[in-house]
Coordinates of N, CA and C in Angstrom, one line a residue:
M30 N 1.2 28.1 -42.5 CA 1.9 26.7 -42.9 C 3.6 27.1 -42.6
E31 N 4.2 26.0 -42.1 CA 5.6 26.1 -41.6 C 6.4 26.1 -43.1
A32 N 7.7 26.6 -42.7 CA 8.5 26.9 -43.9 C 9.1 25.6 -44.3
L33 N 9.2 25.1 -45.7 CA 9.5 23.9 -46.2 C 11.1 24.0 -46.5
S34 N 11.7 22.8 -46.2 CA 13.2 23.1 -46.2 C 13.8 21.6 -46.9
R35 N 13.1 20.7 -46.7 CA 13.8 19.1 -46.9 C 13.1 18.3 -48.4
I36 N 14.0 18.1 -49.2 CA 13.7 17.4 -50.2 C 12.7 16.1 -50.0
P37 N 12.0 15.8 -50.8 CA 11.3 16.3 -52.2 C 10.5 17.5 -51.8
L38 N 10.7 18.6 -52.0 CA 10.0 19.9 -51.8 C 8.5 19.7 -52.3
S39 N 8.7 19.1 -53.6 CA 7.1 19.4 -54.4 C 6.3 18.5 -53.2
E40 N 6.8 17.4 -52.8 CA 5.9 16.4 -51.9 C 5.7 17.2 -50.8
K41 N 6.6 17.6 -50.0 CA 6.4 18.4 -49.1 C 5.3 19.7 -49.1
A42 N 5.3 20.0 -49.9 CA 4.3 21.5 -50.4 C 2.9 20.9 -50.5
A43 N 2.9 19.5 -51.3 CA 1.7 18.9 -51.6 C 1.0 18.4 -50.2
D44 N 1.9 17.8 -49.1 CA 1.6 17.5 -47.9 C 1.2 18.6 -47.3
A45 N 1.8 19.9 -47.3 CA 1.2 20.8 -46.5 C 0.0 21.6 -47.0
L46 N -0.3 21.6 -48.5 CA -1.4 21.8 -48.7 C -2.7 21.0 -48.5
L47 N -2.6 19.8 -48.3 CA -3.3 18.9 -47.7 C -3.7 18.9 -46.5
S48 N -2.9 19.2 -45.6 CA -3.2 19.4 -44.4 C -4.0 21.0 -44.1
E49 N -3.9 21.7 -45.1 CA -4.7 23.0 -44.8 C -6.1 22.8 -45.3
I50 N -6.1 21.7 -46.5 CA -7.3 21.6 -47.1 C -8.4 20.5 -45.8
V51 N -7.4 19.6 -45.5 CA -8.5 18.9 -44.5 C -8.6 19.7 -43.2
G52 N -7.7 20.5 -42.9 CA -7.9 21.5 -41.9 C -9.0 22.5 -41.9
G53 N -9.7 22.4 -43.2 CA -10.8 23.4 -43.5 C -10.4 24.8 -43.7
R54 N -9.0 25.0 -44.2 CA -8.6 26.3 -44.6 C -9.7 26.7 -45.7
W55 N -9.7 25.9 -46.9 CA -10.8 26.4 -47.8 C -12.1 25.4 -48.1
K56 N -13.0 25.7 -48.5 CA -14.2 24.9 -48.9 C -14.5 24.5 -50.4
V57 N -14.9 23.6 -50.6 CA -14.9 22.8 -52.1 C -15.5 23.9 -52.9
G58 N -15.1 24.5 -54.0 CA -15.3 25.5 -54.8 C -14.5 26.8 -54.7
D59 N -14.0 26.7 -53.4 CA -13.1 27.9 -53.2 C -11.6 28.0 -53.9
Q60 N -11.2 29.3 -54.3 CA -10.0 29.4 -55.2 C -8.8 29.7 -54.2
L61 N -7.8 28.8 -54.5 CA -6.9 28.7 -53.9 C -5.9 30.0 -54.0
P62 N -5.2 30.6 -52.9 CA -4.2 31.8 -53.7 C -3.0 31.5 -54.6
G63 N -2.9 32.3 -55.2 CA -2.0 32.2 -56.3 C -0.5 31.5 -56.1
E64 N 0.0 31.1 -57.2 CA 1.2 30.3 -57.1 C 2.3 31.2 -56.2
M65 N 2.4 32.5 -56.7 CA 3.5 33.4 -56.0 C 3.2 33.6 -54.5
A66 N 1.8 33.6 -54.2 CA 1.6 33.8 -52.6 C 1.6 32.5 -51.9
L67 N 1.5 31.6 -52.4 CA 1.7 30.2 -51.9 C 3.3 29.6 -51.8
A68 N 4.2 30.1 -52.5 CA 5.5 29.8 -53.1 C 5.9 30.9 -51.5
A69 N 5.6 32.0 -51.4 CA 6.1 32.9 -50.7 C 5.8 32.3 -49.2
E70 N 4.5 32.0 -48.9 CA 4.1 31.4 -47.8 C 5.0 30.1 -47.2
M71 N 5.5 29.0 -48.2 CA 6.0 28.0 -47.8 C 7.5 28.1 -48.2
H72 N 7.9 29.4 -48.6 CA 9.5 29.5 -48.7 C 10.1 28.4 -49.7
V73 N 9.1 28.3 -50.8 CA 9.8 27.5 -52.1 C 9.6 28.3 -53.4
G74 N 10.1 27.6 -54.5 CA 10.0 28.2 -55.6 C 8.4 28.0 -56.3
R75 N 8.2 28.8 -57.6 CA 6.7 28.5 -57.9 C 6.5 27.2 -58.6
S76 N 7.7 26.7 -59.3 CA 8.0 25.4 -59.8 C 7.5 24.3 -59.0
T77 N 7.9 24.4 -57.7 CA 7.2 23.5 -56.7 C 5.9 23.6 -56.3
I78 N 5.6 24.7 -56.1 CA 4.0 25.1 -56.0 C 3.4 24.4 -57.2
R79 N 3.8 24.7 -58.3 CA 3.1 24.1 -59.4 C 3.0 22.7 -59.4
E80 N 4.3 22.1 -59.1 CA 4.2 20.5 -59.0 C 3.2 19.9 -57.8
A81 N 3.3 20.5 -56.9 CA 2.4 20.2 -55.7 C 1.1 20.3 -56.1
I82 N 0.7 21.3 -56.8 CA -0.9 21.4 -57.3 C -1.0 20.3 -58.3
R83 N -0.2 19.9 -59.1 CA -0.5 18.9 -60.0 C -0.6 17.6 -59.3
L84 N 0.1 17.5 -58.3 CA -0.2 16.2 -57.4 C -1.3 15.8 -56.8
L85 N -1.9 17.1 -56.4 CA -3.2 16.9 -55.7 C -4.3 16.9 -56.7
A86 N -4.1 17.7 -57.9 CA -5.0 17.6 -58.9 C -5.2 16.2 -59.3
A87 N -3.9 15.4 -59.6 CA -4.1 13.9 -59.9 C -4.8 13.2 -58.8
R88 N -5.0 13.7 -57.6 CA -5.8 12.9 -56.8 C -7.2 13.5 -56.5
G89 N -7.8 14.0 -57.4 CA -8.9 14.8 -57.8 C -9.4 15.7 -56.9
M90 N -8.3 16.5 -56.1 CA -8.8 17.4 -55.2 C -8.8 19.0 -55.7
L91 N -7.8 19.0 -56.5 CA -7.8 20.2 -57.0 C -8.0 20.5 -58.8
A92 N -8.7 21.6 -59.1 CA -8.6 21.4 -60.7 C -8.0 23.0 -61.0
T93 N -7.4 22.9 -62.1 CA -6.7 24.4 -62.6 C -7.5 24.6 -63.6
H94 N -8.0 26.0 -63.8 CA -8.7 26.7 -64.8 C -7.9 27.7 -65.3
Q95 N -7.3 27.6 -66.9 CA -6.3 28.2 -67.1 C -6.7 29.7 -67.4
G96 N -5.7 30.7 -66.7 CA -6.1 32.0 -66.7 C -6.9 32.5 -65.6
V97 N -7.5 31.5 -64.9 CA -8.5 32.0 -63.8 C -7.7 31.8 -62.6
G98 N -7.4 30.2 -62.3 CA -6.7 30.0 -60.8 C -7.0 28.3 -60.8
V99 N -6.4 28.2 -59.3 CA -6.5 26.7 -58.9 C -8.1 26.8 -57.6
F100 N -8.8 25.6 -58.1 CA -10.1 25.5 -57.1 C -10.2 24.4 -56.5
L101 N -10.5 24.2 -55.3 CA -10.9 23.0 -54.8 C -11.8 22.1 -54.7
T102 N -11.6 21.0 -55.3 CA -12.9 20.0 -55.6 C -13.3 19.0 -54.9
A103 N -12.3 18.8 -53.8 CA -12.5 17.6 -52.8 C -11.8 17.7 -51.8
T104 N -12.2 17.4 -50.6 CA -11.4 17.4 -49.4 C -10.7 15.9 -49.0
N105 N -11.3 14.8 -49.9 CA -10.7 13.7 -49.6 C -9.8 13.3 -51.0
P106 N -8.6 13.0 -50.8 CA -7.9 12.4 -51.9 C -8.4 11.3 -52.7
Q107 N -8.5 11.3 -53.8 CA -8.7 9.9 -54.6 C -7.7 9.4 -55.1
E108 N -7.8 7.9 -55.7 CA -6.4 7.2 -56.1 C -6.4 8.0 -57.5
P109 N -5.0 8.1 -57.6 CA -4.7 8.6 -58.9 C -5.2 7.6 -60.2
F110 N -5.4 8.4 -61.5 CA -5.7 7.8 -62.6 C -4.8 7.0 -63.1
D111 N -3.1 7.6 -63.3 CA -2.1 7.3 -63.9 C -1.4 6.3 -63.0
R112 N -2.1 5.3 -62.1 CA -1.3 4.4 -61.2 C -0.3 3.5 -62.1
L113 N -0.7 3.2 -63.3 CA 0.3 2.2 -63.9 C 1.3 3.1 -64.4
A114 N 1.3 4.2 -64.8 CA 2.2 5.2 -65.3 C 3.2 5.4 -63.7
Q115 N 2.8 5.6 -62.9 CA 3.5 5.7 -61.8 C 4.3 4.5 -61.3
V116 N 3.7 3.4 -61.2 CA 4.4 2.2 -61.4 C 5.5 2.0 -62.3
A117 N 5.3 2.6 -63.5 CA 6.3 2.3 -64.4 C 7.3 3.1 -64.2
A118 N 7.3 4.5 -63.5 CA 8.4 5.3 -63.1 C 9.2 4.7 -62.0
I119 N 8.2 4.2 -61.2 CA 9.0 3.7 -59.8 C 10.0 2.6 -60.3
T120 N 9.6 1.6 -61.5 CA 10.5 0.7 -61.6 C 11.5 1.1 -62.5
D121 N 11.4 2.2 -63.1 CA 12.5 2.8 -63.7 C 13.7 3.3 -63.1
V122 N 12.9 3.8 -61.8 CA 14.2 4.2 -61.0 C 14.9 3.2 -60.3
V123 N 14.1 1.8 -60.1 CA 14.8 0.6 -59.5 C 15.8 0.2 -60.4
Q124 N 15.6 -0.1 -61.5 CA 16.7 -0.5 -62.7 C 17.9 0.4 -62.9
V125 N 17.6 1.6 -62.3 CA 19.0 2.6 -62.2 C 19.7 2.4 -61.0
R126 N 19.0 2.1 -60.2 CA 19.4 1.6 -58.7 C 20.2 0.4 -58.7
I127 N 19.5 -0.7 -59.5 CA 20.5 -1.7 -59.7 C 21.8 -1.5 -60.3
A128 N 21.9 -0.4 -61.4 CA 23.0 -0.2 -62.1 C 24.2 0.1 -61.2
I129 N 23.6 1.1 -60.4 CA 24.6 2.1 -59.2 C 24.9 0.9 -57.9
E130 N 24.0 0.6 -57.5 CA 24.0 0.0 -56.1 C 24.6 -1.1 -56.1
T131 N 24.5 -2.4 -57.0 CA 25.0 -3.8 -57.0 C 26.5 -3.5 -57.1
R132 N 27.0 -2.8 -57.9 CA 28.6 -2.7 -58.0 C 29.0 -1.7 -56.8
A133 N 28.3 -1.0 -56.3 CA 28.5 -0.2 -55.0 C 28.9 -1.1 -53.8
A134 N 27.7 -2.2 -53.9 CA 27.9 -3.1 -52.4 C 29.2 -4.0 -52.7
A135 N 29.6 -4.3 -53.8 CA 30.7 -5.2 -54.0 C 31.9 -4.2 -53.4
L136 N 32.1 -3.2 -54.2 CA 33.0 -2.3 -53.9 C 33.1 -1.9 -52.3
A137 N 32.0 -1.5 -51.8 CA 32.1 -1.5 -50.3 C 32.8 -2.5 -49.6
A138 N 32.2 -3.6 -49.9 CA 32.8 -4.8 -49.1 C 34.2 -4.7 -49.3
Q139 N 35.1 -4.5 -50.4 CA 36.1 -4.6 -50.5 C 37.2 -3.3 -49.9
H140 N 36.3 -2.1 -50.0 CA 37.3 -0.9 -49.7 C 36.7 -0.1 -48.3
H141 N 35.8 -0.7 -47.7 CA 35.0 0.2 -46.6 C 36.1 0.4 -45.4
H142 N 36.0 1.4 -44.9 CA 36.6 1.9 -43.7 C 36.0 1.6 -42.1
R143 N 36.6 1.8 -41.1 CA 35.9 1.6 -39.9 C 34.6 2.6 -39.7
D144 N 35.1 3.7 -40.3 CA 34.1 4.8 -40.0 C 32.6 4.5 -41.0
D145 N 33.3 4.0 -42.0 CA 32.0 3.4 -42.9 C 31.1 2.3 -42.4
A146 N 31.8 1.4 -41.6 CA 31.2 0.4 -41.2 C 30.3 0.9 -39.9
T147 N 30.8 1.8 -39.3 CA 29.8 2.6 -38.1 C 28.7 3.1 -39.0
A148 N 28.7 4.0 -39.8 CA 27.7 4.4 -40.4 C 26.7 3.6 -41.1
M149 N 27.2 2.4 -41.6 CA 26.3 1.6 -42.3 C 25.5 1.0 -41.1
T150 N 26.2 0.3 -40.0 CA 25.5 -0.1 -38.9 C 24.7 0.6 -38.4
T151 N 24.9 1.9 -37.9 CA 23.8 3.2 -37.6 C 22.5 3.1 -38.4
A152 N 22.8 3.4 -39.7 CA 21.8 3.6 -40.7 C 20.9 2.3 -40.7
L153 N 21.4 1.1 -40.8 CA 20.6 0.2 -40.8 C 19.7 -0.2 -39.6
H154 N 20.3 0.0 -38.4 CA 19.4 -0.1 -37.1 C 18.4 1.0 -37.2
A155 N 18.6 2.3 -37.9 CA 17.8 3.3 -38.0 C 16.7 3.0 -38.9
R156 N 16.8 2.4 -40.2 CA 16.2 1.8 -41.0 C 14.9 1.0 -40.6
N157 N 15.7 0.0 -40.0 CA 14.7 -1.2 -39.3 C 13.8 -1.0 -38.5
A158 N 14.2 0.2 -37.6 CA 13.3 0.6 -36.5 C 12.3 1.2 -36.9
L159 N 12.2 1.7 -38.3 CA 11.0 2.4 -38.7 C 9.9 1.6 -39.8
Q160 N 10.1 0.3 -39.4 CA 9.2 -0.6 -40.5 C 7.6 -0.4 -40.3
H161 N 7.5 0.4 -39.2 CA 5.8 0.5 -39.4 C 5.3 2.2 -39.1
D162 N 6.6 2.6 -39.7 CA 6.6 4.1 -39.5 C 5.9 4.8 -40.9
A163 N 5.7 5.9 -40.9 CA 5.1 6.6 -42.2 C 6.0 6.0 -43.5
P164 N 5.5 6.0 -44.6 CA 6.3 5.5 -45.7 C 7.5 6.6 -46.1
R165 N 7.1 7.8 -45.9 CA 8.2 8.7 -46.0 C 9.3 8.6 -45.3
N166 N 9.1 8.3 -43.7 CA 10.1 8.5 -43.2 C 11.0 7.0 -43.1
L167 N 10.1 5.9 -43.4 CA 11.2 4.7 -43.8 C 11.5 4.8 -45.2
A168 N 11.1 5.4 -45.9 CA 11.9 5.7 -47.3 C 13.3 6.5 -47.1
A169 N 13.0 7.7 -46.3 CA 14.0 8.5 -46.4 C 15.3 7.8 -45.6
A170 N 15.0 6.8 -44.6 CA 16.0 6.0 -43.7 C 16.5 5.0 -44.8
D171 N 15.6 4.3 -45.4 CA 16.0 3.1 -46.5 C 17.2 3.7 -47.6
I172 N 17.0 4.8 -48.2 CA 17.9 5.7 -48.9 C 19.0 6.1 -48.1
T173 N 19.1 6.4 -47.1 CA 20.0 6.7 -46.4 C 21.1 5.7 -46.1
L174 N 20.3 4.5 -45.8 CA 21.6 3.4 -45.7 C 22.1 3.2 -47.2
H175 N 21.4 3.0 -48.2 CA 22.1 2.7 -49.3 C 23.1 3.8 -49.8
H176 N 23.0 5.1 -49.4 CA 23.8 6.3 -49.4 C 25.2 5.7 -48.9
C177 N 24.9 5.5 -47.4 CA 25.8 4.9 -46.8 C 26.9 3.8 -47.6
I178 N 26.2 2.9 -48.0 CA 26.8 1.9 -48.8 C 27.4 2.0 -50.3
V179 N 27.1 3.2 -50.8 CA 27.5 3.7 -51.9 C 28.6 4.6 -51.4
T180 N 28.7 5.3 -50.4 CA 29.7 6.2 -49.7 C 30.8 5.2 -49.5
A181 N 30.7 3.9 -48.9 CA 31.8 3.1 -48.4 C 32.5 2.6 -49.3
A182 N 32.0 2.6 -50.9 CA 32.7 2.2 -52.1 C 33.6 2.9 -52.5
H183 N 33.9 4.0 -52.0 CA 35.0 5.2 -52.3 C 35.0 5.1 -53.9
N184 N 34.2 5.2 -54.1 CA 34.1 5.5 -55.9 C 33.4 6.6 -56.1
T185 N 34.0 8.0 -56.5 CA 33.5 9.1 -56.6 C 32.7 9.3 -57.4
L186 N 32.7 8.6 -58.7 CA 31.5 8.6 -59.8 C 30.2 8.1 -59.5
L187 N 30.5 6.7 -58.9 CA 29.0 6.0 -58.3 C 28.3 7.0 -57.3
L188 N 29.4 7.6 -56.3 CA 28.4 8.7 -55.4 C 27.8 9.7 -56.0
A189 N 28.6 10.4 -57.2 CA 28.2 11.5 -57.6 C 26.7 11.1 -58.5
L190 N 26.5 10.0 -59.2 CA 25.6 9.6 -59.9 C 24.4 9.5 -58.7
F191 N 24.7 8.8 -57.6 CA 23.9 8.6 -56.7 C 23.0 9.9 -55.8
D192 N 24.0 10.8 -55.8 CA 23.7 12.0 -55.2 C 22.9 12.7 -56.0
D193 N 23.3 12.7 -57.5 CA 22.2 13.3 -58.1 C 21.0 13.1 -58.4
I194 N 20.4 11.9 -58.1 CA 19.1 11.3 -58.3 C 18.7 11.0 -56.9
H195 N 19.4 11.3 -55.8 CA 19.0 11.3 -54.5 C 17.6 11.9 -54.0
P196 N 17.0 13.1 -54.8 CA 15.7 13.2 -54.5 C 14.4 12.5 -55.2
R197 N 15.2 12.0 -56.2 CA 14.2 11.0 -56.8 C 13.9 9.9 -56.4
L198 N 15.1 9.3 -55.6 CA 15.1 7.9 -55.0 C 14.4 8.0 -53.9
V199 N 14.3 9.1 -52.9 CA 13.6 9.0 -51.8 C 11.9 9.1 -52.2
T200 N 11.6 9.9 -53.3 CA 10.4 9.9 -53.9 C 9.8 9.0 -54.1
S201 N 10.5 8.0 -55.1 CA 10.4 6.8 -55.6 C 10.1 5.8 -54.5
M202 N 11.1 5.6 -53.7 CA 10.8 4.8 -52.5 C 9.4 5.2 -51.6
T203 N 9.2 6.1 -51.5 CA 7.9 6.8 -50.7 C 6.8 6.1 -51.4
E204 N 6.7 6.4 -52.6 CA 5.7 5.9 -53.6 C 5.5 4.7 -53.5
L205 N 6.6 3.8 -53.6 CA 6.5 2.4 -53.7 C 6.1 1.8 -52.4
L206 N 6.5 2.4 -51.2 CA 6.1 2.0 -50.0 C 4.5 2.1 -49.7
T207 N 4.1 3.3 -50.4 CA 2.7 3.9 -50.3 C 1.7 2.5 -51.0
L208 N 2.2 2.1 -52.6 CA 1.7 1.3 -52.9 C 1.5 -0.1 -52.6
L209 N 3.0 -0.2 -52.0 CA 3.1 -1.7 -51.8 C 3.7 -1.7 -50.5
P210 N 3.3 -1.8 -49.2 CA 4.1 -1.9 -48.2 C 4.9 -3.0 -47.9
I211 N 6.1 -2.7 -47.5 CA 7.1 -4.0 -47.3 C 7.0 -4.5 -46.1
D212 N 7.0 -6.0 -46.0 CA 7.1 -6.6 -44.8 C 8.5 -6.7 -44.2
H213 N 8.5 -7.6 -43.2 CA 9.8 -7.9 -42.2 C 10.9 -8.3 -43.2
H214 N 10.6 -9.2 -44.1 CA 11.9 -10.1 -45.1 C 12.4 -8.9 -45.4
D215 N 12.0 -7.7 -45.9 CA 12.7 -6.4 -46.1 C 13.9 -6.1 -45.4
D216 N 13.6 -6.1 -43.9 CA 14.5 -5.6 -42.7 C 15.6 -7.0 -42.9
A217 N 15.4 -8.2 -43.1 CA 16.5 -9.3 -43.2 C 17.2 -9.2 -44.2
E218 N 16.7 -8.6 -45.5 CA 17.4 -8.4 -46.9 C 18.7 -7.4 -46.5
H219 N 17.9 -6.1 -45.8 CA 19.3 -5.1 -45.6 C 20.1 -5.4 -44.8
T220 N 19.9 -6.4 -43.8 CA 20.6 -6.8 -42.8 C 21.7 -7.8 -43.4
A221 N 21.4 -8.8 -44.1 CA 22.2 -9.5 -44.9 C 23.1 -8.9 -45.8
I222 N 22.9 -7.8 -46.4 CA 23.5 -7.0 -47.5 C 24.5 -6.3 -46.5
V223 N 24.1 -5.6 -45.4 CA 25.3 -5.0 -44.8 C 26.2 -6.2 -44.2
Q224 N 25.8 -7.1 -43.7 CA 26.5 -8.3 -43.0 C 27.6 -8.7 -44.0
A225 N 27.4 -8.9 -45.2 CA 28.2 -9.2 -46.4 C 29.1 -8.4 -46.6
I226 N 28.9 -7.1 -46.6 CA 29.8 -6.1 -46.9 C 30.7 -6.0 -45.7
L227 N 30.3 -6.1 -44.6 CA 31.4 -5.8 -43.3 C 32.1 -7.2 -43.3
A228 N 31.7 -8.3 -43.5 CA 32.6 -9.5 -43.8 C 33.3 -9.4 -45.0
R229 N 33.3 -8.5 -45.8 CA 34.3 -8.3 -47.0 C 34.0 -9.5 -47.8
Q230 N 32.8 -9.7 -48.3 CA 32.5 -10.7 -49.3 C 31.7 -10.0 -50.4
P231 N 32.4 -9.2 -51.5 CA 32.2 -8.6 -52.5 C 31.2 -9.3 -53.3
H232 N 31.3 -10.4 -53.9 CA 30.2 -11.3 -54.6 C 29.1 -11.5 -54.1
T233 N 28.7 -11.8 -52.7 CA 27.6 -12.2 -51.9 C 26.8 -10.6 -51.8
A234 N 27.7 -9.8 -51.6 CA 27.2 -8.4 -51.0 C 26.5 -7.8 -52.6
E235 N 27.1 -8.1 -53.7 CA 26.4 -7.8 -55.1 C 25.4 -8.4 -55.4
E236 N 25.4 -9.7 -55.0 CA 24.0 -10.6 -55.4 C 22.9 -10.4 -54.7
L237 N 23.4 -10.2 -53.3 CA 22.3 -9.8 -52.4 C 21.4 -8.4 -52.9
T238 N 22.3 -7.6 -52.9 CA 21.5 -6.3 -53.7 C 21.1 -6.4 -55.0
R239 N 21.5 -7.2 -55.8 CA 20.8 -7.3 -57.1 C 19.5 -7.9 -56.8
R240 N 19.3 -9.1 -55.9 CA 18.3 -9.7 -55.6 C 17.1 -9.1 -54.9
H241 N 17.7 -8.0 -54.1 CA 16.7 -7.1 -53.4 C 16.1 -6.4 -53.9
L242 N 16.8 -5.6 -55.0 CA 16.3 -4.6 -56.0 C 15.7 -4.9 -57.1
L243 N 15.8 -6.2 -57.6 CA 15.2 -7.0 -58.6 C 13.7 -7.6 -58.0
G244 N 13.8 -7.8 -56.6 CA 12.6 -8.3 -56.1 C 11.4 -7.3 -55.9
L245 N 12.1 -6.0 -55.6 CA 11.2 -4.7 -55.6 C 10.7 -4.7 -56.9
A246 N 11.5 -4.6 -58.0 CA 10.9 -4.5 -59.3 C 9.7 -5.5 -59.6
E247 N 10.1 -7.0 -59.3 CA 9.3 -7.9 -59.5 C 7.8 -7.7 -58.7
T248 N 8.0 -7.4 -57.6 CA 6.7 -6.8 -56.8 C 5.8 -6.0 -57.3
L249 N 6.6 -4.8 -58.0 CA 5.7 -3.7 -58.7 C 5.2 -4.2 -59.7
S250 N 5.8 -5.0 -60.5 CA 5.1 -5.7 -61.6 C 3.9 -6.5 -61.8
T251 N 4.1 -7.2 -60.5 CA 3.2 -8.3 -60.5 C 1.9 -7.9 -59.4
N252 N 2.0 -6.9 -58.7 CA 1.2 -6.0 -58.0 C 0.9 -4.6 -58.4
P253 N 0.6 -4.2 -59.9 CA 0.6 -2.7 -59.9 C -0.4 -2.1 -59.4
Q254 N -1.7 -2.7 -59.1 CA -2.9 -2.0 -58.9 C -3.5 -2.3 -57.4
K255 N -2.5 -3.0 -56.7 CA -2.7 -3.1 -55.1 C -3.3 -1.8 -54.6
P256 N -4.3 -1.6 -54.0 CA -4.8 -0.3 -53.3 C -3.6 0.1 -52.2
T257 N -3.5 1.3 -51.8 CA -2.9 1.9 -50.8 C -3.4 1.6 -49.4
E258 N -2.8 1.5 -48.3 CA -3.4 1.3 -47.1 C -3.6 2.4 -46.0

């Protein structure tokens, strides 16, 4: 397996293990290598491997026997039993984003520079071009765009708060897109937000951002058990 370097590492590790399982490296009933061996193989920490195993165990693929090891129980992932808990966790992240990003959008409309405008426009096009791509890729591009907006606010504390939870944001957005694929209206919402910022309309930018994020939270609350596609 190749070395893992991008965040969130636990999900990258889970994906790598899943690829090995699907590829037939282990058969049902086989014991996987220990945490230290897998961590060395993937160039990550043991805690990352432990979380990756937990993620796959939640999907019914692995079983951990205390003091013995981890065993393969299935080669096809199952729906997690804690879907409602997963939705609740995503919703919590969206609420934090509302607190940070709505104000950041207003400040960006007031204080952005020419370089900020270029970065936001480039990030917007890159994000919208990935509408039909894998959830992880769209999520990363989506959060990159929002990071550009927070950066354009030129408020060091808001940016520090956003950067502190950046890995969580990508993970959360990936899970959201996996649970509830977003349609093209989402592209239009992001475009409208950026346009309001570039037009230096702080109240509009703030309201559009709040409406967009609240829409995500509402969609999650009204469709918590929609199957993945």
